[in-house]
Coordinates of C-alpha atoms in Angstrom, one line a residue:
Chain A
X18 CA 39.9 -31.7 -2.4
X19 CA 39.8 -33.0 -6.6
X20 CA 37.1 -33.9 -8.2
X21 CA 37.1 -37.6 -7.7
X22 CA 37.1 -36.6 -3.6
X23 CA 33.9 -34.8 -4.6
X24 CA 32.4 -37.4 -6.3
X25 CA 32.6 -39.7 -3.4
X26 CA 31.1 -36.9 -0.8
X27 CA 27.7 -36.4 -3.1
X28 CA 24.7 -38.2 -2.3
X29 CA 22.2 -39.7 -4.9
X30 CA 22.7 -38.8 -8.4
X31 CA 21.5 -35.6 -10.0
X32 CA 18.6 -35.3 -12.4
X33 CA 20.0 -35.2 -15.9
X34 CA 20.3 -32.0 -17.5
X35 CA 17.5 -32.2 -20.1
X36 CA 14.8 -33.3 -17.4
X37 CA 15.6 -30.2 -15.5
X38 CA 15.6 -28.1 -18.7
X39 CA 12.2 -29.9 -19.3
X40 CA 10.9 -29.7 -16.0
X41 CA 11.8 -25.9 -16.1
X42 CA 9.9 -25.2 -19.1
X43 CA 6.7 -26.9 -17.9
X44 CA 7.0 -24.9 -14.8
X45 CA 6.9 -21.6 -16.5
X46 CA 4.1 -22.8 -19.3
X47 CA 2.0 -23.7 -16.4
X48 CA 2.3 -20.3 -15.0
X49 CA 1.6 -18.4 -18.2
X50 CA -1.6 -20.0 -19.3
X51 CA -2.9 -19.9 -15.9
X52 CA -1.9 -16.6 -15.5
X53 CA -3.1 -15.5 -19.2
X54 CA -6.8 -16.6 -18.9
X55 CA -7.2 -14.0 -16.4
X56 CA -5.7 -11.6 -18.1
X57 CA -7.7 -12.7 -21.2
X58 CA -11.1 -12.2 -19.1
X59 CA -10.2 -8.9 -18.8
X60 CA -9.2 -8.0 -22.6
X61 CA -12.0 -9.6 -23.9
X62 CA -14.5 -8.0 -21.5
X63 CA -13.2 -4.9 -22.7
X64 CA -12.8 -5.8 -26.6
X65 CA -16.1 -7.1 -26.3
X66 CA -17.5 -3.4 -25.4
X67 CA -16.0 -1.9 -27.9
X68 CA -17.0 -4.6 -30.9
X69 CA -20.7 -4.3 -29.5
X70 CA -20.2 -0.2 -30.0
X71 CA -18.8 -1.0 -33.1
X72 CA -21.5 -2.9 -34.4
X73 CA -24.2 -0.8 -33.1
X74 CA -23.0 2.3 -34.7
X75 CA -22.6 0.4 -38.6
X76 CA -25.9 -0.6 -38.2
X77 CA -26.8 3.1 -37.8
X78 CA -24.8 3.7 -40.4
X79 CA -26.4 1.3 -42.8
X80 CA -30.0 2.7 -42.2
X81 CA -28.4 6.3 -42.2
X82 CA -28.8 8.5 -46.1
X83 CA -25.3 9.4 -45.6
X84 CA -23.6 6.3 -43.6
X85 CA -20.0 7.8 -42.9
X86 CA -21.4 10.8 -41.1
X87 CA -24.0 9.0 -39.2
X88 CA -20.9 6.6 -38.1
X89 CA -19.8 9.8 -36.6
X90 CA -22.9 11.3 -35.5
X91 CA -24.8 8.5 -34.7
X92 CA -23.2 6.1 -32.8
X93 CA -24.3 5.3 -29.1
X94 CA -21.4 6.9 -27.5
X95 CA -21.7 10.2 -29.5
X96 CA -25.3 9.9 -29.1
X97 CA -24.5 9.3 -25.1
X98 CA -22.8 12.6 -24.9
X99 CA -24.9 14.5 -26.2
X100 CA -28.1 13.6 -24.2
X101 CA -28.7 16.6 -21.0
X102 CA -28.8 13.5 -18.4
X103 CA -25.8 12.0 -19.3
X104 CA -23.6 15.4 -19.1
X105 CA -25.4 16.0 -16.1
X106 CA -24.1 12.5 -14.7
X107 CA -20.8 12.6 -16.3
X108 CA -20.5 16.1 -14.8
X109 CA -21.9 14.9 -11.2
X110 CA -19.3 11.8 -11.4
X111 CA -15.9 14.0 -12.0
X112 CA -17.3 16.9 -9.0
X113 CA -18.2 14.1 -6.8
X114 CA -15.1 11.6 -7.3
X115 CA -12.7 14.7 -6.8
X116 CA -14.2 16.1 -3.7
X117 CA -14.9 12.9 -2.2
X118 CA -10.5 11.4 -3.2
X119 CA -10.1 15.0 -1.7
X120 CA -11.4 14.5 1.7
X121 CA -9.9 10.4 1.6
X122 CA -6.2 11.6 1.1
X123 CA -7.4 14.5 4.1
X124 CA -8.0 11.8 6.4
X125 CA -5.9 9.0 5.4
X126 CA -2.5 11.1 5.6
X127 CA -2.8 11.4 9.5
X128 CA -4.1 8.0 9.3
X129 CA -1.5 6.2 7.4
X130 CA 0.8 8.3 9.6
X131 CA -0.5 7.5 13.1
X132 CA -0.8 4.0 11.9
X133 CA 2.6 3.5 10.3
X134 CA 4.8 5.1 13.0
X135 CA 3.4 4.6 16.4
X136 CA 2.9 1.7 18.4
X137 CA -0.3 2.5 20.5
X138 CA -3.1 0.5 22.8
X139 CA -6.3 -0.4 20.2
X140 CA -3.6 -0.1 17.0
X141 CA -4.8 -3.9 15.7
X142 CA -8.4 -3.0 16.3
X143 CA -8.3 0.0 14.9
X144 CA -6.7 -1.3 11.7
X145 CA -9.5 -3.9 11.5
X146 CA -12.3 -1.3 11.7
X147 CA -10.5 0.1 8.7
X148 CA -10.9 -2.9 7.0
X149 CA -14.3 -2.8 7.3
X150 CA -15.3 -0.4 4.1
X151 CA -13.3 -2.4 1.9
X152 CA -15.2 -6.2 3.2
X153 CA -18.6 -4.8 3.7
X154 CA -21.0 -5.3 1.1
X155 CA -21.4 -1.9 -0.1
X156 CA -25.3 -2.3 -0.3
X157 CA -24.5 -2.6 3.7
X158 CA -22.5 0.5 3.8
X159 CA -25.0 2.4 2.0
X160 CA -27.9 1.2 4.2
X161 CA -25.9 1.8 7.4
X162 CA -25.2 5.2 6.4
X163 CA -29.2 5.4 5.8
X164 CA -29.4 4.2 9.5
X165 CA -27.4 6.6 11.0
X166 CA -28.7 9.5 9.5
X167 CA -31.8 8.6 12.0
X168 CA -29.9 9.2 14.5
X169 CA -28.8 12.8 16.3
X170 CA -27.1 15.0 15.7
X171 CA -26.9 13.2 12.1
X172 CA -30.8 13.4 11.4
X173 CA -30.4 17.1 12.1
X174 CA -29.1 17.5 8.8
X175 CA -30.7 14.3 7.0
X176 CA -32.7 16.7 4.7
X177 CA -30.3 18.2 3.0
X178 CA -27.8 15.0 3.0
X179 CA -30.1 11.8 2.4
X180 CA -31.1 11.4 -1.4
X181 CA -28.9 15.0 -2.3
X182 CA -26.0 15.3 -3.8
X183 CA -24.0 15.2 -0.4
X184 CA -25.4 11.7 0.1
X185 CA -23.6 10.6 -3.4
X186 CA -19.6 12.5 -2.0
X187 CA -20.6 10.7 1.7
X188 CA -20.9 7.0 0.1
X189 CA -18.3 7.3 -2.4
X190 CA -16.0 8.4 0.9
X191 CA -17.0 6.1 3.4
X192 CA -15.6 4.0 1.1
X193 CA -12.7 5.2 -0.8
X194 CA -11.4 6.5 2.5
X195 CA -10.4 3.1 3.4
X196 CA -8.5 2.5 0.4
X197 CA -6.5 5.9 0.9
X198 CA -5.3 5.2 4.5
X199 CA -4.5 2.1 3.3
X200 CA -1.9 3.6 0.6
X201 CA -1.2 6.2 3.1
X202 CA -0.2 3.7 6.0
X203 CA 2.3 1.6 3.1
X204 CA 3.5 4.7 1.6
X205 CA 4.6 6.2 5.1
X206 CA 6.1 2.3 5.9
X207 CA 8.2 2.9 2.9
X208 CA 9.6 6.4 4.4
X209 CA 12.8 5.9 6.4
X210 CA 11.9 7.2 9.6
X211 CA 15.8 7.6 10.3
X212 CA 14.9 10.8 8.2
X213 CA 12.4 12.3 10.6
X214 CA 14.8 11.6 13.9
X215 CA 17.6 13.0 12.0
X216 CA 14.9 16.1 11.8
X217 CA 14.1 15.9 15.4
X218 CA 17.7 15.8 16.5
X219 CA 18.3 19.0 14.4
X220 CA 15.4 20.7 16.7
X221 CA 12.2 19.8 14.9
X222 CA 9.1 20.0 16.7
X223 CA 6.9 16.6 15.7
X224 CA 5.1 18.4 13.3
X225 CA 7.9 20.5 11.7
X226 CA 9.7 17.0 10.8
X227 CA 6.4 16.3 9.4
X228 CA 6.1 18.8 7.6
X229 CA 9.4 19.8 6.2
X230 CA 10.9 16.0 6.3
X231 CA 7.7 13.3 6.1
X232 CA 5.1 14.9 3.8
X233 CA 7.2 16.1 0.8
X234 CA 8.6 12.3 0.4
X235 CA 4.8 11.2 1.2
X236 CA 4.1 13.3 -2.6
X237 CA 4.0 10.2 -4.6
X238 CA 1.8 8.4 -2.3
X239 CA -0.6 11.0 -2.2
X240 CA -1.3 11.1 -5.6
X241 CA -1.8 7.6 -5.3
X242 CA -3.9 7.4 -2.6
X243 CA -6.2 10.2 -4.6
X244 CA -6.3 8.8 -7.9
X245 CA -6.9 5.0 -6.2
X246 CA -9.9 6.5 -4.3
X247 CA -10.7 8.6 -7.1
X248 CA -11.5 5.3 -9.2
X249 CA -13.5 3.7 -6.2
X250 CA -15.4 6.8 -5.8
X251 CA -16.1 6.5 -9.7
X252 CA -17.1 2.9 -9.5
X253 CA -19.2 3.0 -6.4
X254 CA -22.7 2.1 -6.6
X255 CA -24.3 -0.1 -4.0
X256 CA -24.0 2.7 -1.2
X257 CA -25.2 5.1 -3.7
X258 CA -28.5 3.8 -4.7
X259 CA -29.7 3.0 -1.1
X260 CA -28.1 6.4 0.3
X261 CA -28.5 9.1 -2.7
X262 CA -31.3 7.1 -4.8
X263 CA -31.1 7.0 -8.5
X264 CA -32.7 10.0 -9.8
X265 CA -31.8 11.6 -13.0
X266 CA -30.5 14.9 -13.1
X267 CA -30.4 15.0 -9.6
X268 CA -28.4 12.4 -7.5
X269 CA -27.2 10.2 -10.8
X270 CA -23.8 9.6 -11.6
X271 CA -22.1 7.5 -14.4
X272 CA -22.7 3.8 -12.3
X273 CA -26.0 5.3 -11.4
X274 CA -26.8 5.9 -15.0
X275 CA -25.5 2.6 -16.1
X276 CA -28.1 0.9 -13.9
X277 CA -31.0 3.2 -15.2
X278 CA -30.5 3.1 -18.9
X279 CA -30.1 -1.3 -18.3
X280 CA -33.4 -1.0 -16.5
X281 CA -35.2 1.1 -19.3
X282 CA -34.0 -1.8 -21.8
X283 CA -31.1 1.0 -23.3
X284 CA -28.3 -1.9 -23.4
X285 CA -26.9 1.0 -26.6
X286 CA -26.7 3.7 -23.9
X287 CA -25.8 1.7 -20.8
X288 CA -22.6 0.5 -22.7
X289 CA -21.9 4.0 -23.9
X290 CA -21.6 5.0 -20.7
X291 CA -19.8 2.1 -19.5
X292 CA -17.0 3.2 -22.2
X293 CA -16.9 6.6 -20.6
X294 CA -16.2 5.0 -17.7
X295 CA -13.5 2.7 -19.1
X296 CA -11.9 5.9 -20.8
X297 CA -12.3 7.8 -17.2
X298 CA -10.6 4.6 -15.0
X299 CA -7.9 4.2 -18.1
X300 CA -6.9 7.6 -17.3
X301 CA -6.5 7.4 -13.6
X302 CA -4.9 4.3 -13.5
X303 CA -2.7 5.6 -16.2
X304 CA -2.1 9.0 -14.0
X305 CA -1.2 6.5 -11.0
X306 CA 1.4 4.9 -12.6
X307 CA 3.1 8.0 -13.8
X308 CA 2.8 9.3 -10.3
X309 CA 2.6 6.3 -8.1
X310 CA 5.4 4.5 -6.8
X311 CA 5.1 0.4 -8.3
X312 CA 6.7 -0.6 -5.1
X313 CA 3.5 -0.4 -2.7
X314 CA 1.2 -2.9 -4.1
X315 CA -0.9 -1.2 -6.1
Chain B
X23 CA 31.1 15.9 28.1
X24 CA 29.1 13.1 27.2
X25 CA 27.8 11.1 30.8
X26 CA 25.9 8.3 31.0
X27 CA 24.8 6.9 34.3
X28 CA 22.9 3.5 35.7
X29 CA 21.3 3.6 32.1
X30 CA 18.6 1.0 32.0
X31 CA 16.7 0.6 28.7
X32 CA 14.3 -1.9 27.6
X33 CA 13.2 -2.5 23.8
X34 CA 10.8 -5.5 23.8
X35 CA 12.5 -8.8 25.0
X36 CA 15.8 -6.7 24.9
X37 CA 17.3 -5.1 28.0
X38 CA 20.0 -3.2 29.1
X39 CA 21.2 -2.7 32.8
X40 CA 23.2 -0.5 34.9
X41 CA 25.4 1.6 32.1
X42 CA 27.6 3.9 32.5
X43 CA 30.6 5.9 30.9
X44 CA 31.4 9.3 30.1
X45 CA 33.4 10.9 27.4
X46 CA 34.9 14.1 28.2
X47 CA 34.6 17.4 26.8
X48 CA 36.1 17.4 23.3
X49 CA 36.6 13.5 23.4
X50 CA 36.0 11.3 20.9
X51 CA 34.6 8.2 22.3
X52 CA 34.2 5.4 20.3
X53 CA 31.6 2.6 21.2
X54 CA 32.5 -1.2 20.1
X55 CA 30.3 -4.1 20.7
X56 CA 29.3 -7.3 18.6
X57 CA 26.1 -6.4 16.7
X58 CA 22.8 -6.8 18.6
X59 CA 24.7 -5.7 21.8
X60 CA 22.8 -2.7 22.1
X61 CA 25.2 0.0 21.2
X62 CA 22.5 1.9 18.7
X63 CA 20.1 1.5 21.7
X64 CA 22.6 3.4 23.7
X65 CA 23.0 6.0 21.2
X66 CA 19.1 6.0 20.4
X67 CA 18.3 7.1 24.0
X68 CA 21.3 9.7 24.4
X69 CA 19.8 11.7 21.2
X70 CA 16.2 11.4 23.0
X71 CA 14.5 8.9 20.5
X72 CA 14.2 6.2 23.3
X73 CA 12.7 6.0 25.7
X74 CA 14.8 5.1 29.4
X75 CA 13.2 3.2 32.0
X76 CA 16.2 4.7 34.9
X77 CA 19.3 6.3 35.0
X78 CA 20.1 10.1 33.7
X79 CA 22.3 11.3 30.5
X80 CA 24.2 14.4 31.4
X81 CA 25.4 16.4 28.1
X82 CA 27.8 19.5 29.2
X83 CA 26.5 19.2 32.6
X84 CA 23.1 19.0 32.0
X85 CA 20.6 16.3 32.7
X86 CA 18.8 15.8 28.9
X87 CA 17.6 12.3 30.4
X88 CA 13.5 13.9 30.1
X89 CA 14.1 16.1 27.4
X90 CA 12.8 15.8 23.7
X91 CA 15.9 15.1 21.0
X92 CA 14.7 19.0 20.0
X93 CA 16.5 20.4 22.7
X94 CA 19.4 18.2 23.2
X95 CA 21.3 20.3 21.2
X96 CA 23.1 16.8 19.4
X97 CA 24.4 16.5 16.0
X98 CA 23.2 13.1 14.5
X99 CA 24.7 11.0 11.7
X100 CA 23.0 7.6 10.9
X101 CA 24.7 4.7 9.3
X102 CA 23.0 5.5 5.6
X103 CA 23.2 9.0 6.1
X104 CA 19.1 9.7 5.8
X105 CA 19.0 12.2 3.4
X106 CA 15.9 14.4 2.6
X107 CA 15.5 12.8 -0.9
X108 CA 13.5 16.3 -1.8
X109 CA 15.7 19.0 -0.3
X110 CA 18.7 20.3 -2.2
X111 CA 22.1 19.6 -0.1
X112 CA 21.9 22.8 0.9
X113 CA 18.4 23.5 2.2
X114 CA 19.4 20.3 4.0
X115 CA 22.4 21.6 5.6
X116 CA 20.3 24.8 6.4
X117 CA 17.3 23.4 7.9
X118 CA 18.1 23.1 11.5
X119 CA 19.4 26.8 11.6
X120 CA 15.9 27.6 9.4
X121 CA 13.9 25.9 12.2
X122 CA 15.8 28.2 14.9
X123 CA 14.9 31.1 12.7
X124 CA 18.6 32.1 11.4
X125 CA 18.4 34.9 8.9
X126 CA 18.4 33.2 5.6
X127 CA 22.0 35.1 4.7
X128 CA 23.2 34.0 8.0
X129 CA 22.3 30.5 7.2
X130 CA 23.9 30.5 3.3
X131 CA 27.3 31.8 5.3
X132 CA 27.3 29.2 7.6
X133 CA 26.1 26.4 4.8
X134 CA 29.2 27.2 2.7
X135 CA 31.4 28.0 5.4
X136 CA 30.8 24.1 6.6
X137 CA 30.8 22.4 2.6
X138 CA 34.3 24.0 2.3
X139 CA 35.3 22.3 5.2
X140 CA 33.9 18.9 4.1
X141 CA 34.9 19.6 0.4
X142 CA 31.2 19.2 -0.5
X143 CA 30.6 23.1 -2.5
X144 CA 30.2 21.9 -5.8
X145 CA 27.2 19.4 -4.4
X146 CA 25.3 22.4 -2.5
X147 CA 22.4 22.5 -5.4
X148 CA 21.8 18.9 -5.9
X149 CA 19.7 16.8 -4.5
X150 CA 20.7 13.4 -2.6
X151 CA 19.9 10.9 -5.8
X152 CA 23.0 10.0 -7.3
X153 CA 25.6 11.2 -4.5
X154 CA 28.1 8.5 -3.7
X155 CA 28.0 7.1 -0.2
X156 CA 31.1 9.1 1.2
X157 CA 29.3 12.4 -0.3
X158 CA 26.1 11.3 1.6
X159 CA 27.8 10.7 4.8
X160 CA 30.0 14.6 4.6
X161 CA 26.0 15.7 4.0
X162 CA 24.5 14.3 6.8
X163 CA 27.9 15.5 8.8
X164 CA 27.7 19.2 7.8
X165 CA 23.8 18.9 8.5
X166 CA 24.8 17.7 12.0
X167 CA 27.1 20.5 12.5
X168 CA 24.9 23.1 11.6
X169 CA 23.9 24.2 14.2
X170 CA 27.4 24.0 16.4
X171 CA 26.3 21.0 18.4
X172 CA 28.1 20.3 21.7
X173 CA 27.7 16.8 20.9
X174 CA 28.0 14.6 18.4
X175 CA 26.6 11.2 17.7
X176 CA 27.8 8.6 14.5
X177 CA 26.4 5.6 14.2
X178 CA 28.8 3.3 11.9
X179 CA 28.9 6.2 9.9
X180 CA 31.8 5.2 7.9
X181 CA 30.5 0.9 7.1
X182 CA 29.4 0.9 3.9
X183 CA 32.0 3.2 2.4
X184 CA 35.1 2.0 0.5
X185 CA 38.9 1.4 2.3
X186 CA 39.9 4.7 0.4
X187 CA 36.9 6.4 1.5
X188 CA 37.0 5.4 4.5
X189 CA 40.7 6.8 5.7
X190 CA 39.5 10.0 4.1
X191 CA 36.6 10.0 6.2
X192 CA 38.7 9.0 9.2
X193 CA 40.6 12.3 8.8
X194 CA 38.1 14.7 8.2
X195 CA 36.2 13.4 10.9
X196 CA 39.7 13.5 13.1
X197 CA 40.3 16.9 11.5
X198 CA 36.4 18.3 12.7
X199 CA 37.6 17.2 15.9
X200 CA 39.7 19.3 16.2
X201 CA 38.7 22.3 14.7
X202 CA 35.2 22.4 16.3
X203 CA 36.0 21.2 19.9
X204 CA 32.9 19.0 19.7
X205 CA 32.2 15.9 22.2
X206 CA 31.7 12.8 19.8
X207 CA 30.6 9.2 20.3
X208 CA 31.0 7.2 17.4
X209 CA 29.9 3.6 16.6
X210 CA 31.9 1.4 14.9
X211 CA 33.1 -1.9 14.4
X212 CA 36.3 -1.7 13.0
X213 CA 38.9 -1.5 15.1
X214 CA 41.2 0.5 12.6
X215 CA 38.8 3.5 12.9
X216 CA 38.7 3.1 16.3
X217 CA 42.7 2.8 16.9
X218 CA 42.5 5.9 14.5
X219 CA 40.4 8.0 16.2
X220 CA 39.1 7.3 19.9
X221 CA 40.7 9.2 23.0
X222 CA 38.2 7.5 24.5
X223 CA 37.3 3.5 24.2
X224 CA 34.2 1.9 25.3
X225 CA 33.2 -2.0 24.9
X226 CA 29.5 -3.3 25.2
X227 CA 30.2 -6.9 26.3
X228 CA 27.5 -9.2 27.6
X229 CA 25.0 -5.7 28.9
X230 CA 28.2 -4.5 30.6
X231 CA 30.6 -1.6 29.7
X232 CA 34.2 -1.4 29.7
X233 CA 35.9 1.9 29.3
X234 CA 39.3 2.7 28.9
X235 CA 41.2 6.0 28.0
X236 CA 43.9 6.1 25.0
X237 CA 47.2 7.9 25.0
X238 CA 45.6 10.0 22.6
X239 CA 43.7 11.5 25.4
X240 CA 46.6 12.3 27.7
X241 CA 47.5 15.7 29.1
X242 CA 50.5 17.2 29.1
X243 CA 51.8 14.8 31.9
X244 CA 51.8 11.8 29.4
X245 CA 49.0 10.8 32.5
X246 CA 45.7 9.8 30.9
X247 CA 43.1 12.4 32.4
X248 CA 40.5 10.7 35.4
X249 CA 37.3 11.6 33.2
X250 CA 36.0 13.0 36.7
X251 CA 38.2 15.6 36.5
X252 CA 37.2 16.6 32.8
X253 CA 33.5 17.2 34.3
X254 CA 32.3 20.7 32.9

């Protein structure tokens, strides 16, 4: 067939070159300044943070004798650190975020594993109690837990869970547990389970494949799943206040102690913190990036 | 000997009725069918990972049709190979004979014994990224034949390599058949692999099987052999 035989067989006539060019550009200028005033939001929440720090600690400075080591000295975050009640919160917040990632990646691995590989009666409900944590309000999931610690054989060890520190590692998990098994469940999808039926043909037991075949590629996700419950743990605050209560040196942790220097009319302090926190979640995220596979979502 | 008889599998809407076939001791059987026929189904629930609604699957003689893949005692190469992306070639090679609690210098003789045979020694320390496809696929065959399998099962082992690769393959694998004595059924598509190296043909067509011995399994009569009389 030549070209004029073509010619005759097309339909309609094609847009001309520069429309399409034109219409092209548009399309991806669209997307970018939609997509940029999100991601604007976010910079500027965080700039504006740091230019409120910023201007708090000249103004120090300026009523300071000696203004370049007040800068140092005196600025809210320094200031922040040094206070007992923070360290005690910022200290609470790192024991209670590991233990409680520690105990979502122990549950979520047979989870994700259960959930991802087997095909069983109650599967879809099941995945939608899961769901639950992350779509409750959390000041529900905190109350809830209050509720069933009424209950036996829960309110058998109520007094030394409810308003302790256990209280603060039991609502950060309720919730980041959720979050784990689901990074657990997409990192298992991700693992060709040709691999473990290879291992069971070779004379694997179940839970030798698992073990020698399923959880060593499962490494990556794991250290997602941790550092992704890690930061919810961190961030968690509804659950806590209801569950743990608020009280300094005691059951506060870096959210808590947000909320309490906000209410005492410390906005210097409260955003101090808040700047740890940044710092802390800049960190993880920056751990789960190094560690964590991009292909799952996350 | 590889026997399969009034297999009936179902996999959802998918079903399979009434097959049957047998390859015999030291055969190399080669299963052709269009794709979607159901051939990897067959294979799945010979090695034990599926499940069979009736009919039994005899291997040497003995019905495996309730047993776990464990046991089966089958060697099992998958189309991509499925390597352990964080065991070394060798652990790899070694694990089923680690699993049945082979001394560990037992297991390094028998690990170097089989790369020399599939040409694979210089590749013993390194770990699956980065190994070309025919590598992968000598891998996943010495790990199959660790252990000294009676049987061995290839599912379109040899598709996504190269034509060079490919003949190579074709006469290694011809060449372990040989050496080792071990029953094979092979998947393939590709009727030059198959002319090359089946004894043993047999055609999935519309759920129903066809089977038809080559000259390549003929005895010294120049008589194909009655697979009946093969049974061990």
């Amino acid at each position: 067939m030549n070209a004029a035989d073509a010619a005759q067989y097309e339909l309609g006539r094609p847009r001309s070159a520069r429309s399409i060019a034109l219409s092209d550009t548009c399309f991806y200028l669209a997307l970018t300044i939609i997509g940029a005033t999100y991601v604007l939001l976010v910079i500027a929440m965080l700039v504006a943070d740091a230019a409120y720090m910023i201007r708090q600690s000249i103004r120090a400075a300026d009523q300071a004798a000696d203004p370049t080591w007040a800068m140092l000295t005196a600025n809210p975050i320094v200031v922040a650190l040094a206070d007992p009640k923070i360290q005690y919160s910022i200290w609470l917040s790192m024991i209670s975020c590991t233990l409680s990632a520690i105990l979502s990646v122990a549950v979520a691995v047979p989870l994700g594993y259960l959930m991802s590989r087997h095909r069983f009666f109650g599967r879809r409900l099941l995945d939608a109690i899961l769901d639950i944590p992350i779509v409750l309000p959390p000041l529900v999931v905190g109350l809830s837990l209050l509720i069933l610690f009424q209950f036996p054989p829960f309110n058998w060890f109520a007094r030394s869970i409810v308003y302790q520190v256990p209280a603060v590692i039991l609502a950060q998990f309720a919730v980041a547990g959720a979050f784990a098994v689901r990074t657990m469940k997409a990192t298992f999808d991700h693992i060709d389970p040709r691999c473990e039926q290879v291992a069971l043909s070779l004379g694997c037991s179940r839970a030798q494949a698992f073990g020698w075949v399923v959880l060593p590629e499962a490494g990556r996700g794991m250290m997602t799943a941790f550092t992704l419950a890690w930061a919810r743990s961190l961030g968690e605050f509804g659950p806590l206040l209801i569950f743990a209560g608020a009280t300094r040196m005691k059951t506060e942790v870096l959210s808590t102690t947000v909320f309490l220097e906000m209410n005492v009319g410390n906005l210097e302090a409260a955003v101090a913190v808040s700047l740890i926190m940044v710092a802390a979640a800049v960190v993880v995220l920056v751990v789960a990036r190094l560690f964590g596979s991009r292909d799952m979502g996350l | 000997m590889i026997a399969v008889e009034g297999l009936c599998i179902r996999a959802g809407s998918f079903r399979l009725e009434d097959i049957s076939f047998q390859i015999p001791t030291g055969g190399y059987g080669v299963l052709m069918g269009k794709t979607g026929s159901g051939k990897t189904t067959i294979l799945e629930s010979i090695i034990g990972l599926r499940h069979v609604v009736a009919g039994r699957i005899l291997l040497c003689g003995r019905d495996v049709t309730r047993l776990k893949p464990a046991v089966r005692g089958i060697g099992y190469v998958p189309q991509d190979g499925a390597m352990f992306s964080k065991m070394t070639v060798a652990e790899q090679m070694g694990l089923a004979l680690t699993i049945r609690r082979v001394p560990d210098a037992a297991v390094k003789l028998r690990v170097r014994e089989l790369a020399e045979l599939l040409g694979i020694t210089h590749l013993l320390e390194r770990r699956p990224q980065g190994l070309s496809g025919g590598e992968r696929q000598r891998v996943a065959l010495g790990r199959a034949l660790s252990f000294r399998p009676g049987v061995l099962c290839l599912d379109e082992p040899l598709s996504a390599l190269d034509e060079e690769t490919r003949a190579q393959m074709c006469s290694l694998l011809d060449d372990i058949r040989q050496r080792t004595g071990v029953t094979t059924l092979h998947i393939t598509h590709n009727t030059h692999e198959a002319d090359t190296l089946a004894d043993c043909m047999i055609r999935l067509k519309d759920g129903q099987v066809h089977r038809q011995l080559l000259p390549r399994a003929a005895d010294d009569t120049g008589q194909p052999i009655p697979a009946a009389s093969q049974a061990s």
